[in-house]
Short mmCIF file of C-alpha atoms and ligand atoms in Angstrom, two decimals:
data_model
loop_
_atom_site.label_atom_id
_atom_site.label_comp_id
_atom_site.label_asym_id
_atom_site.label_seq_id
_atom_site.Cartn_x
_atom_site.Cartn_y
_atom_site.Cartn_z
CA UNK A 81 64.51 84.38 149.60
CA UNK A 82 67.37 84.59 152.30
CA UNK A 83 66.83 83.50 155.86
CA UNK A 84 68.40 85.30 158.62
CA UNK A 85 71.08 82.63 158.57
CA UNK A 86 71.94 83.52 154.84
CA UNK A 87 70.45 79.87 153.84
CA UNK A 88 68.32 80.23 150.62
CA UNK A 89 64.95 78.79 150.61
CA UNK A 90 61.72 78.75 148.25
CA UNK A 91 61.57 78.44 144.82
CA UNK A 92 61.75 80.57 141.68
CA UNK A 93 59.34 80.19 138.58
CA UNK A 94 60.77 81.23 135.23
CA UNK A 95 58.48 81.61 132.44
CA UNK A 96 59.99 80.75 128.95
CA UNK A 97 62.45 78.35 128.14
CA UNK A 98 64.26 80.42 125.39
CA UNK A 99 67.92 81.27 125.66
CA UNK A 100 67.23 84.02 128.32
CA UNK A 101 64.85 81.65 130.53
CA UNK A 102 67.57 79.15 130.45
CA UNK A 103 70.30 81.46 131.50
CA UNK A 104 68.21 82.97 134.32
CA UNK A 105 67.29 79.35 135.34
CA UNK A 106 70.83 78.30 135.45
CA UNK A 107 72.08 81.52 137.44
CA UNK A 108 69.23 80.95 140.03
CA UNK A 109 69.85 77.42 140.28
CA UNK A 110 73.68 77.93 140.84
CA UNK A 111 72.65 80.51 143.70
CA UNK A 112 71.21 77.77 145.30
CA UNK A 113 67.33 78.28 144.55
CA UNK A 114 64.97 75.39 143.12
CA UNK A 115 63.77 76.63 139.76
CA UNK A 116 60.68 75.68 138.01
CA UNK A 117 61.48 76.48 134.28
CA UNK A 118 57.81 76.76 132.54
CA UNK A 119 58.08 76.52 128.61
CA UNK A 120 54.97 76.51 126.52
CA UNK A 121 56.67 74.49 123.65
CA UNK A 122 57.42 70.98 123.80
CA UNK A 123 61.02 71.56 124.35
CA UNK A 124 63.17 74.26 126.04
CA UNK A 125 65.32 76.23 123.29
CA UNK A 126 63.09 78.73 121.98
CA UNK A 127 63.53 80.40 118.70
CA UNK A 128 67.49 80.87 118.82
CA UNK A 129 68.00 77.56 117.29
CA UNK A 130 66.38 79.15 114.05
CA UNK A 131 69.08 81.54 113.54
CA UNK A 132 72.40 80.83 111.80
CA UNK A 133 74.50 83.67 113.11
CA UNK A 134 73.92 86.34 115.93
CA UNK A 135 74.34 89.97 115.78
CA UNK A 136 76.67 91.59 116.32
CA UNK A 137 79.51 89.05 117.10
CA UNK A 138 78.55 86.68 114.38
CA UNK A 139 78.56 83.62 116.72
CA UNK A 140 77.03 80.79 115.72
CA UNK A 141 73.41 80.47 117.53
CA UNK A 142 73.67 76.77 118.19
CA UNK A 143 77.09 77.09 119.80
CA UNK A 144 75.33 79.63 122.37
CA UNK A 145 72.13 77.79 122.87
CA UNK A 146 73.70 74.01 123.04
CA UNK A 147 75.55 74.21 126.15
CA UNK A 148 72.78 76.29 128.02
CA UNK A 149 70.29 73.32 126.91
CA UNK A 150 72.54 70.59 128.22
CA UNK A 151 73.18 72.65 131.45
CA UNK A 152 69.57 73.36 132.12
CA UNK A 153 68.30 69.86 131.00
CA UNK A 154 70.80 68.02 133.44
CA UNK A 155 70.53 70.42 136.42
CA UNK A 156 69.22 68.91 139.67
CA UNK A 157 67.83 72.25 140.69
CA UNK A 158 65.88 73.00 137.60
CA UNK A 159 62.66 71.48 137.14
CA UNK A 160 61.43 71.69 133.56
CA UNK A 161 57.88 71.95 132.90
CA UNK A 162 57.58 71.75 129.14
CA UNK A 163 54.29 71.81 127.12
CA UNK A 164 52.98 73.67 130.09
CA UNK A 165 51.29 77.04 130.47
CA UNK A 166 50.35 79.16 133.57
CA UNK A 167 46.91 79.45 134.37
CA UNK A 168 46.67 81.72 137.41
CA UNK A 169 49.13 83.33 139.73
CA UNK A 170 48.08 84.17 143.29
CA UNK A 171 49.68 85.53 146.42
CA UNK A 172 52.11 88.61 147.34
CA UNK A 173 55.57 88.96 146.79
CA UNK A 174 57.57 85.93 148.38
CA UNK A 175 54.78 84.01 148.66
CA UNK A 176 52.97 83.09 145.18
CA UNK A 177 51.07 79.91 144.17
CA UNK A 178 51.08 79.19 140.51
CA UNK A 179 48.65 76.85 138.77
CA UNK A 180 50.13 75.11 135.61
CA UNK A 181 48.30 73.35 133.03
CA UNK A 182 50.61 70.57 131.51
CA UNK A 183 49.34 69.59 128.12
CA UNK A 184 49.42 65.79 127.28
CA UNK A 185 52.39 64.46 125.22
CA UNK A 186 50.71 61.30 124.14
CA UNK A 187 54.30 59.60 124.37
CA UNK A 188 56.03 58.33 127.55
CA UNK A 189 58.98 60.78 127.97
CA UNK A 190 60.93 58.36 129.65
CA UNK A 191 60.77 55.89 127.02
CA UNK A 192 61.07 58.33 123.99
CA UNK A 193 64.20 58.35 122.09
CA UNK A 194 63.18 61.06 119.57
CA UNK A 195 63.26 58.88 116.76
CA UNK A 196 60.38 60.17 115.03
CA UNK A 197 58.56 56.67 114.35
CA UNK A 198 55.52 57.66 115.99
CA UNK A 199 54.87 60.56 113.66
CA UNK A 200 55.28 58.05 110.86
CA UNK A 201 52.64 55.52 112.36
CA UNK A 202 50.28 58.06 114.14
CA UNK A 203 46.69 56.45 114.15
CA UNK A 204 44.92 59.96 114.16
CA UNK A 205 46.95 61.56 111.62
CA UNK A 206 47.93 59.01 109.04
CA UNK A 207 44.64 58.22 107.73
CA UNK A 208 44.20 58.28 103.84
CA UNK A 209 42.25 61.25 103.25
CA UNK A 210 39.52 59.64 101.42
CA UNK A 211 38.89 56.90 103.91
CA UNK A 212 37.83 59.24 106.66
CA UNK A 213 34.33 58.63 107.18
CA UNK A 214 31.95 61.40 106.39
CA UNK A 215 34.25 63.06 103.94
CA UNK A 216 32.88 64.23 100.66
CA UNK A 217 34.57 62.55 97.57
CA UNK A 218 37.17 64.64 96.04
CA UNK A 219 35.85 67.11 93.39
CA UNK A 220 38.15 67.07 90.48
CA UNK A 221 37.86 68.51 87.09
CA UNK A 222 38.10 66.03 84.37
CA UNK A 223 40.98 67.70 82.50
CA UNK A 224 42.69 68.08 85.75
CA UNK A 225 42.18 64.50 86.74
CA UNK A 226 43.63 63.27 83.65
CA UNK A 227 46.75 65.16 84.09
CA UNK A 228 47.15 64.21 87.67
CA UNK A 229 46.55 60.45 86.60
CA UNK A 230 49.13 60.59 83.96
CA UNK A 231 51.77 61.80 86.32
CA UNK A 232 50.70 59.16 89.08
CA UNK A 233 50.89 56.54 86.65
CA UNK A 234 54.52 57.23 85.76
CA UNK A 235 55.71 55.92 89.24
CA UNK A 236 55.56 52.56 90.78
CA UNK A 237 55.83 52.12 94.61
CA UNK A 238 54.20 54.54 97.17
CA UNK A 239 55.81 56.74 99.64
CA UNK A 240 59.28 57.06 98.07
CA UNK A 241 57.67 58.31 94.87
CA UNK A 242 55.92 61.47 96.55
CA UNK A 243 58.88 63.80 95.88
CA UNK A 244 59.11 62.94 91.96
CA UNK A 245 55.20 63.21 91.90
CA UNK A 246 55.18 66.59 93.60
CA UNK A 247 57.96 67.81 91.04
CA UNK A 248 55.89 66.43 88.27
CA UNK A 249 52.58 68.22 89.52
CA UNK A 250 54.58 71.51 90.05
CA UNK A 251 55.93 71.42 86.55
CA UNK A 252 52.54 70.83 85.23
CA UNK A 253 50.30 73.30 87.23
CA UNK A 254 53.08 75.66 88.63
CA UNK A 255 51.79 74.75 92.33
CA UNK A 256 50.37 71.82 94.12
CA UNK A 257 46.43 72.17 93.75
CA UNK A 258 44.72 70.58 96.81
CA UNK A 259 42.44 68.36 94.65
CA UNK A 260 45.49 66.97 92.81
CA UNK A 261 47.27 66.14 95.95
CA UNK A 262 44.02 64.47 97.21
CA UNK A 263 43.89 62.20 94.13
CA UNK A 264 47.75 61.20 94.72
CA UNK A 265 46.65 60.34 98.10
CA UNK A 266 43.76 58.16 96.67
CA UNK A 267 45.46 56.49 94.24
CA UNK A 268 48.88 55.72 95.78
CA UNK A 269 47.09 55.13 99.22
CA UNK A 270 49.60 57.63 100.87
CA UNK A 271 48.13 59.59 103.86
CA UNK A 272 47.75 63.20 102.93
CA UNK A 273 49.52 64.15 106.24
CA UNK A 274 52.58 62.45 104.59
CA UNK A 275 52.44 64.24 101.25
CA UNK A 276 51.63 67.65 102.97
CA UNK A 277 54.76 66.99 105.33
CA UNK A 278 56.86 66.79 102.30
CA UNK A 279 55.12 69.56 100.31
CA UNK A 280 55.66 71.97 103.02
CA UNK A 281 59.22 71.02 103.69
CA UNK A 282 60.60 71.92 100.38
CA UNK A 283 61.03 75.65 99.25
CA UNK A 284 60.28 74.34 95.70
CA UNK A 285 56.77 73.26 96.33
CA UNK A 286 53.96 75.76 96.87
CA UNK A 287 50.33 75.10 98.22
CA UNK A 288 49.24 78.51 96.66
CA UNK A 289 49.16 79.26 93.10
CA UNK A 290 52.23 80.77 91.75
CA UNK A 291 52.88 82.95 88.45
CA UNK A 292 54.39 81.74 85.41
CA UNK A 293 57.56 83.49 86.39
CA UNK A 294 59.11 82.98 89.81
CA UNK A 295 61.19 86.10 90.43
CA UNK A 296 63.69 85.71 93.38
CA UNK A 297 65.56 88.18 95.03
CA UNK A 298 68.63 86.84 97.06
CA UNK A 299 68.50 88.50 100.58
CA UNK A 300 71.56 86.38 101.96
CA UNK A 301 74.06 88.69 103.60
CA UNK A 302 76.38 89.41 100.51
CA UNK A 303 73.41 90.24 98.67
CA UNK A 304 71.85 92.34 101.39
CA UNK A 305 74.84 94.38 101.82
CA UNK A 306 75.16 95.01 98.23
CA UNK A 307 71.62 96.57 97.88
CA UNK A 308 69.13 93.41 97.79
CA UNK A 309 66.69 95.32 99.71
CA UNK A 310 66.56 98.21 97.40
CA UNK A 311 66.03 95.67 94.52
CA UNK A 312 63.21 94.02 96.24
CA UNK A 313 61.64 97.53 96.96
CA UNK A 314 61.95 98.31 93.30
CA UNK A 315 60.62 94.95 92.20
CA UNK A 316 57.65 95.30 94.44
CA UNK A 317 56.58 98.53 93.20
CA UNK A 318 57.09 97.37 89.63
CA UNK A 319 54.79 94.42 89.83
CA UNK A 320 52.46 96.08 92.43
CA UNK A 321 52.80 93.02 94.86
CA UNK A 322 54.52 92.39 98.19
CA UNK A 323 57.00 89.44 98.61
CA UNK A 324 55.53 86.25 98.59
CA UNK A 325 52.58 87.43 96.36
CA UNK A 326 51.66 86.82 92.78
CA UNK A 327 50.60 89.36 90.34
CA UNK A 328 46.79 89.15 89.42
CA UNK A 329 47.57 88.01 85.61
CA UNK A 330 49.41 85.02 87.21
CA UNK A 331 52.53 86.14 85.39
CA UNK A 332 54.96 86.68 88.33
CA UNK A 333 55.42 85.76 91.76
CA UNK A 334 57.85 87.42 94.00
CA UNK A 335 60.12 85.63 96.63
CA UNK A 336 63.01 86.13 98.53
CA UNK A 337 65.73 83.52 99.14
CA UNK A 338 68.77 83.21 101.40
CA UNK A 339 71.87 82.78 99.62
CA UNK A 340 71.69 80.94 96.54
CA UNK A 341 75.64 80.16 96.41
CA UNK A 342 76.52 82.92 93.84
CA UNK A 343 77.80 85.41 96.57
CA UNK A 344 80.52 86.41 94.10
CA UNK A 345 77.79 87.72 91.74
CA UNK A 346 75.86 89.48 94.32
CA UNK A 347 73.48 91.00 94.34
CA UNK A 348 71.69 88.18 92.51
CA UNK A 349 68.03 87.75 91.26
CA UNK A 350 66.55 84.88 89.53
CA UNK A 351 63.76 84.40 87.34
CA UNK A 352 62.66 80.73 86.67
CA UNK A 353 65.95 79.15 85.98
CA UNK A 354 67.74 82.25 84.76
CA UNK A 355 70.45 84.05 86.96
CA UNK A 356 71.04 87.59 86.81
CA UNK A 357 74.16 88.84 88.94
CA UNK A 358 75.46 92.40 89.94
CA UNK A 359 72.10 93.98 89.03
CA UNK A 360 71.05 97.36 90.40
CA UNK A 361 67.43 98.19 91.15
CA UNK A 362 66.72 99.70 87.63
CA UNK A 363 68.33 96.83 85.65
CA UNK A 364 66.36 94.55 87.83
CA UNK A 365 63.08 96.28 86.93
CA UNK A 366 64.29 96.24 83.19
CA UNK A 367 64.81 92.39 83.08
CA UNK A 368 61.28 92.03 84.00
CA UNK A 369 60.42 93.10 80.26
CA UNK A 370 62.03 90.14 78.92
CA UNK A 371 59.33 88.18 80.56
CA UNK A 372 56.20 90.00 79.80
CA UNK A 373 55.39 87.52 76.96
S1 FES B 682 73.94 85.96 99.60
FE1 FES B 682 73.31 86.01 97.53
S2 FES B 682 74.26 84.77 96.82
FE2 FES B 682 75.00 84.23 98.38
#
């Protein structure tokens, strides 16, 4: 607020550390106010960092976001309260009291360099699944276990073998069955947490059963403007499923992807390893017939 002499006093609370919250904080801080910036997540920045380009100017999202994060991070008039949530607000205009709950970070922010080593060595999460007291032993069918053990037996070493093992499991089962992942964890003495982190990072791996044929529609910009959404609609109707789902006969799984690097052939769909370019919705539906074996 302004005192009679024009001097600014008091403080302002900004809720949300996304690009809007950061810009508001910077404007207020530059105007001379003390700013408390409350953000529920562990860092300011919001979801904009997940974008590539921004509409309508096609500016790079990070180029918009990064300078504001740096300015906000170093501004002496802005107190960042990350990993925090508002519990209550009391008072009247110009005189509010706000109660904020700050969640435990379990790391010392003054010493943290962001190297990620603590995740690798976390004593809570990095416990081999089967070693956890009270857990029932893994139930796994004999035939599945034989296949899993054959795959596991192909690889020496531990953590560095997870990706090829998961690739082989995907080739064998078309997805990553949980009991097989637990078997890998048990046999290789690799924390299930570590295996799941890799399994959920790569789009090639799935923790849900997938169909025999993976139908992918490219929804990247080039394909989008050439009619990819209409192809997706047609395939959804043809297969009777939505994107991300699998037909009940486990024959087809329908997925979307962001640019597969063949923009000159847009719009593009793939079925397994086969690529089809410059297709229209009718042709895309007809292509499915080839895989109705
Ligand atoms: S946008 Fe579809 S292949 Fe590039």
